[in-house]
Amino acid sequence: MNRTLIATVTLVFALAGLAAAQSADEEYLTAMQQSDPCKKVQALEAYLNKYAGQGTANEHWAYAYYCLEPCPSKNVQKAAEYGEKALIMAGIDGQTKVKLLVAVPQLYHSAGQTDKAKTAARKLIDFGKSSSDAKVGAQLQAGGYVMIGQFAEKASDFGGAAENYITAYGILKDPSISKLLNSLAATLY
């Protein structure tokens, strides 16, 4: 009798855990099926409010797509923070990681967090330095320096902007970078 009771209770708990896992997966899939980007962001936020920190199978993707989904009404500070959480979680593929590394500095800058934006752009530079593909690595590094230069230019730190644009051009001889430097020079003279 006791063995049957213990087995029944154990089975109930196991099935409850399985049902909760299926529920989390279903809620994530429902969120991702939203065609309106802002509704998708809202559904992902609800998912994260309910399941964050519980080790669900899609938590890292929910953080990533909240960050990456274009929605003008989302909280950009939260989106940047969620992007950073996604970056440190296991399971994010290389392409999504690059998208996050590019998006996070821009989101922090939009939120008025220039120091965090620069720090995040430096992570893009560091990631580019560690890339096994030299061309992609150069593009990522140059992109990070261009972002820092743009942040500096918007803050009227023209010397910092020029320094970062020059560094970017030294890494990647791209005409768009020289145009930024020329535009900065035209502004100053």
CSV table of C-alpha atoms in Angstrom, one decimal:
chain,number,residue,atom,x,y,z
A,1,MET,CA,0.0,0.0,0.0
A,2,ASN,CA,2.8,2.5,1.0
A,3,ARG,CA,4.8,1.6,-2.1
A,4,THR,CA,1.8,2.2,-4.3
A,5,LEU,CA,1.1,5.5,-2.7
A,6,ILE,CA,4.7,6.6,-3.0
A,7,ALA,CA,4.8,5.5,-6.6
A,8,THR,CA,1.6,7.4,-7.4
A,9,VAL,CA,2.8,10.6,-5.7
A,10,THR,CA,6.1,10.4,-7.6
A,11,LEU,CA,4.3,9.8,-10.9
A,12,VAL,CA,2.0,12.8,-10.2
A,13,PHE,CA,5.0,15.1,-9.5
A,14,ALA,CA,6.8,13.9,-12.6
A,15,LEU,CA,3.8,14.4,-14.8
A,16,ALA,CA,3.3,17.9,-13.3
A,17,GLY,CA,6.9,18.8,-14.2
A,18,LEU,CA,6.4,17.5,-17.7
A,19,ALA,CA,3.2,19.5,-18.1
A,20,ALA,CA,4.9,22.6,-16.9
A,21,ALA,CA,7.7,22.1,-19.4
A,22,GLN,CA,5.2,21.6,-22.2
A,23,SER,CA,3.4,24.7,-21.1
A,24,ALA,CA,6.6,26.8,-21.2
A,25,ASP,CA,7.4,25.5,-24.7
A,26,GLU,CA,3.9,26.1,-25.9
A,27,GLU,CA,3.9,29.7,-24.6
A,28,TYR,CA,7.3,30.4,-26.3
A,29,LEU,CA,6.0,29.0,-29.6
A,30,THR,CA,2.8,31.1,-29.3
A,31,ALA,CA,4.9,34.2,-28.7
A,32,MET,CA,7.1,33.5,-31.7
A,33,GLN,CA,4.1,32.9,-33.9
A,34,GLN,CA,2.9,36.5,-33.4
A,35,SER,CA,3.1,38.3,-36.7
A,36,ASP,CA,3.1,41.8,-35.2
A,37,PRO,CA,6.6,42.5,-33.8
A,38,CYS,CA,5.3,44.5,-30.8
A,39,LYS,CA,2.8,41.7,-29.9
A,40,LYS,CA,5.7,39.3,-30.2
A,41,VAL,CA,7.8,41.4,-27.8
A,42,GLN,CA,4.9,41.6,-25.3
A,43,ALA,CA,4.4,37.8,-25.5
A,44,LEU,CA,8.1,37.2,-25.0
A,45,GLU,CA,8.2,39.6,-22.0
A,46,ALA,CA,5.2,37.7,-20.5
A,47,TYR,CA,7.1,34.4,-21.1
A,48,LEU,CA,10.2,35.7,-19.4
A,49,ASN,CA,8.3,37.2,-16.5
A,50,LYS,CA,6.8,33.8,-15.9
A,51,TYR,CA,9.7,31.4,-16.7
A,52,ALA,CA,13.0,33.4,-16.4
A,53,GLY,CA,15.5,31.5,-14.3
A,54,GLN,CA,13.7,28.2,-14.4
A,55,GLY,CA,16.0,26.7,-17.1
A,56,THR,CA,13.3,26.3,-19.7
A,57,ALA,CA,14.5,25.1,-23.1
A,58,ASN,CA,13.8,28.4,-24.9
A,59,GLU,CA,14.7,31.0,-22.3
A,60,HIS,CA,17.9,32.0,-24.1
A,61,TRP,CA,16.0,32.4,-27.4
A,62,ALA,CA,13.3,34.5,-25.6
A,63,TYR,CA,15.9,36.9,-24.3
A,64,ALA,CA,17.6,37.0,-27.8
A,65,TYR,CA,14.4,37.7,-29.7
A,66,TYR,CA,13.1,40.2,-27.3
A,67,CYS,CA,16.4,42.1,-27.9
A,68,LEU,CA,16.4,41.7,-31.7
A,69,GLU,CA,12.7,42.0,-32.6
A,70,PRO,CA,12.0,45.5,-34.1
A,71,CYS,CA,9.3,47.2,-32.0
A,72,PRO,CA,9.4,51.0,-31.4
A,73,SER,CA,7.4,50.7,-28.2
A,74,LYS,CA,9.7,48.2,-26.4
A,75,ASN,CA,11.9,49.2,-23.5
A,76,VAL,CA,15.3,49.6,-25.2
A,77,GLN,CA,17.2,49.4,-21.8
A,78,LYS,CA,15.5,46.1,-21.1
A,79,ALA,CA,16.1,44.9,-24.6
A,80,ALA,CA,19.8,45.6,-24.3
A,81,GLU,CA,19.9,43.9,-20.9
A,82,TYR,CA,18.1,40.9,-22.3
A,83,GLY,CA,20.5,40.8,-25.2
A,84,GLU,CA,23.4,40.6,-22.8
A,85,LYS,CA,21.7,37.8,-20.8
A,86,ALA,CA,21.2,35.9,-24.1
A,87,LEU,CA,24.9,36.3,-24.9
A,88,ILE,CA,26.1,34.6,-21.8
A,89,MET,CA,23.6,31.7,-22.0
A,90,ALA,CA,24.5,28.4,-23.7
A,91,GLY,CA,22.7,27.5,-27.0
A,92,ILE,CA,22.9,30.8,-29.0
A,93,ASP,CA,24.2,30.1,-32.5
A,94,GLY,CA,27.0,32.2,-34.0
A,95,GLN,CA,24.8,34.2,-36.4
A,96,THR,CA,22.4,35.2,-33.6
A,97,LYS,CA,25.4,36.0,-31.4
A,98,VAL,CA,26.7,38.4,-34.0
A,99,LYS,CA,23.3,40.1,-34.3
A,100,LEU,CA,23.1,40.5,-30.6
A,101,LEU,CA,26.7,41.9,-30.4
A,102,VAL,CA,25.7,44.5,-33.0
A,103,ALA,CA,22.2,45.3,-31.5
A,104,VAL,CA,23.2,45.6,-27.8
A,105,PRO,CA,25.5,48.7,-28.2
A,106,GLN,CA,22.9,50.4,-30.3
A,107,LEU,CA,20.1,49.8,-27.8
A,108,TYR,CA,22.2,51.0,-24.9
A,109,HIS,CA,23.0,54.2,-26.9
A,110,SER,CA,19.3,54.7,-27.7
A,111,ALA,CA,18.6,54.3,-23.9
A,112,GLY,CA,21.2,57.1,-23.2
A,113,GLN,CA,23.6,54.6,-21.7
A,114,THR,CA,26.7,55.7,-23.6
A,115,ASP,CA,29.3,54.0,-21.4
A,116,LYS,CA,27.4,50.7,-21.6
A,117,ALA,CA,27.1,51.2,-25.3
A,118,LYS,CA,30.9,51.6,-25.7
A,119,THR,CA,31.5,48.6,-23.5
A,120,ALA,CA,29.1,46.5,-25.5
A,121,ALA,CA,30.8,47.7,-28.8
A,122,ARG,CA,34.1,46.6,-27.4
A,123,LYS,CA,32.7,43.1,-26.9
A,124,LEU,CA,31.9,43.2,-30.6
A,125,ILE,CA,35.5,44.2,-31.3
A,126,ASP,CA,36.9,41.4,-29.0
A,127,PHE,CA,34.6,38.9,-30.7
A,128,GLY,CA,35.9,40.0,-34.1
A,129,LYS,CA,39.5,39.6,-32.9
A,130,SER,CA,38.8,36.0,-31.9
A,131,SER,CA,37.0,35.1,-35.1
A,132,SER,CA,38.6,32.3,-37.2
A,133,ASP,CA,37.4,34.0,-40.4
A,134,ALA,CA,39.8,37.0,-40.9
A,135,LYS,CA,37.4,38.9,-43.2
A,136,VAL,CA,34.5,38.6,-40.8
A,137,GLY,CA,36.7,39.4,-37.9
A,138,ALA,CA,37.9,42.6,-39.6
A,139,GLN,CA,34.3,43.6,-40.4
A,140,LEU,CA,33.2,43.0,-36.8
A,141,GLN,CA,36.2,44.9,-35.3
A,142,ALA,CA,35.7,47.8,-37.7
A,143,GLY,CA,32.0,47.9,-37.0
A,144,GLY,CA,32.7,48.1,-33.3
A,145,TYR,CA,35.1,51.0,-33.8
A,146,VAL,CA,32.6,52.8,-36.1
A,147,MET,CA,29.9,52.5,-33.5
A,148,ILE,CA,32.2,53.9,-30.8
A,149,GLY,CA,33.1,56.7,-33.2
A,150,GLN,CA,29.5,57.5,-33.9
A,151,PHE,CA,28.7,57.6,-30.2
A,152,ALA,CA,31.6,59.9,-29.7
A,153,GLU,CA,30.6,62.1,-32.6
A,154,LYS,CA,27.0,62.4,-31.3
A,155,ALA,CA,28.5,63.5,-27.9
A,156,SER,CA,30.6,66.1,-29.7
A,157,ASP,CA,33.8,64.3,-28.9
A,158,PHE,CA,35.2,64.8,-32.3
A,159,GLY,CA,38.7,63.7,-31.4
A,160,GLY,CA,37.4,60.4,-30.1
A,161,ALA,CA,35.2,60.0,-33.1
A,162,ALA,CA,38.1,60.6,-35.5
A,163,GLU,CA,40.4,58.2,-33.6
A,164,ASN,CA,37.8,55.4,-33.7
A,165,TYR,CA,37.0,56.0,-37.4
A,166,ILE,CA,40.7,56.0,-38.3
A,167,THR,CA,41.2,52.7,-36.3
A,168,ALA,CA,38.2,51.2,-38.1
A,169,TYR,CA,39.6,52.3,-41.5
A,170,GLY,CA,43.0,50.8,-40.5
A,171,ILE,CA,41.4,47.5,-40.0
A,172,LEU,CA,39.0,47.5,-42.9
A,173,LYS,CA,39.6,49.7,-45.9
A,174,ASP,CA,35.9,50.3,-46.5
A,175,PRO,CA,34.7,53.4,-48.4
A,176,SER,CA,31.8,53.9,-46.0
A,177,ILE,CA,34.3,54.4,-43.2
A,178,SER,CA,36.3,57.0,-45.1
A,179,LYS,CA,33.0,58.8,-45.8
A,180,LEU,CA,32.3,59.0,-42.1
A,181,LEU,CA,35.8,60.5,-41.5
A,182,ASN,CA,35.4,62.9,-44.4
A,183,SER,CA,32.0,64.0,-43.1
A,184,LEU,CA,33.4,64.5,-39.6
A,185,ALA,CA,36.2,66.6,-41.2
A,186,ALA,CA,33.7,68.7,-43.1
A,187,THR,CA,31.8,69.3,-39.9
A,188,LEU,CA,34.9,70.6,-38.2
A,189,TYR,CA,36.2,72.8,-41.0
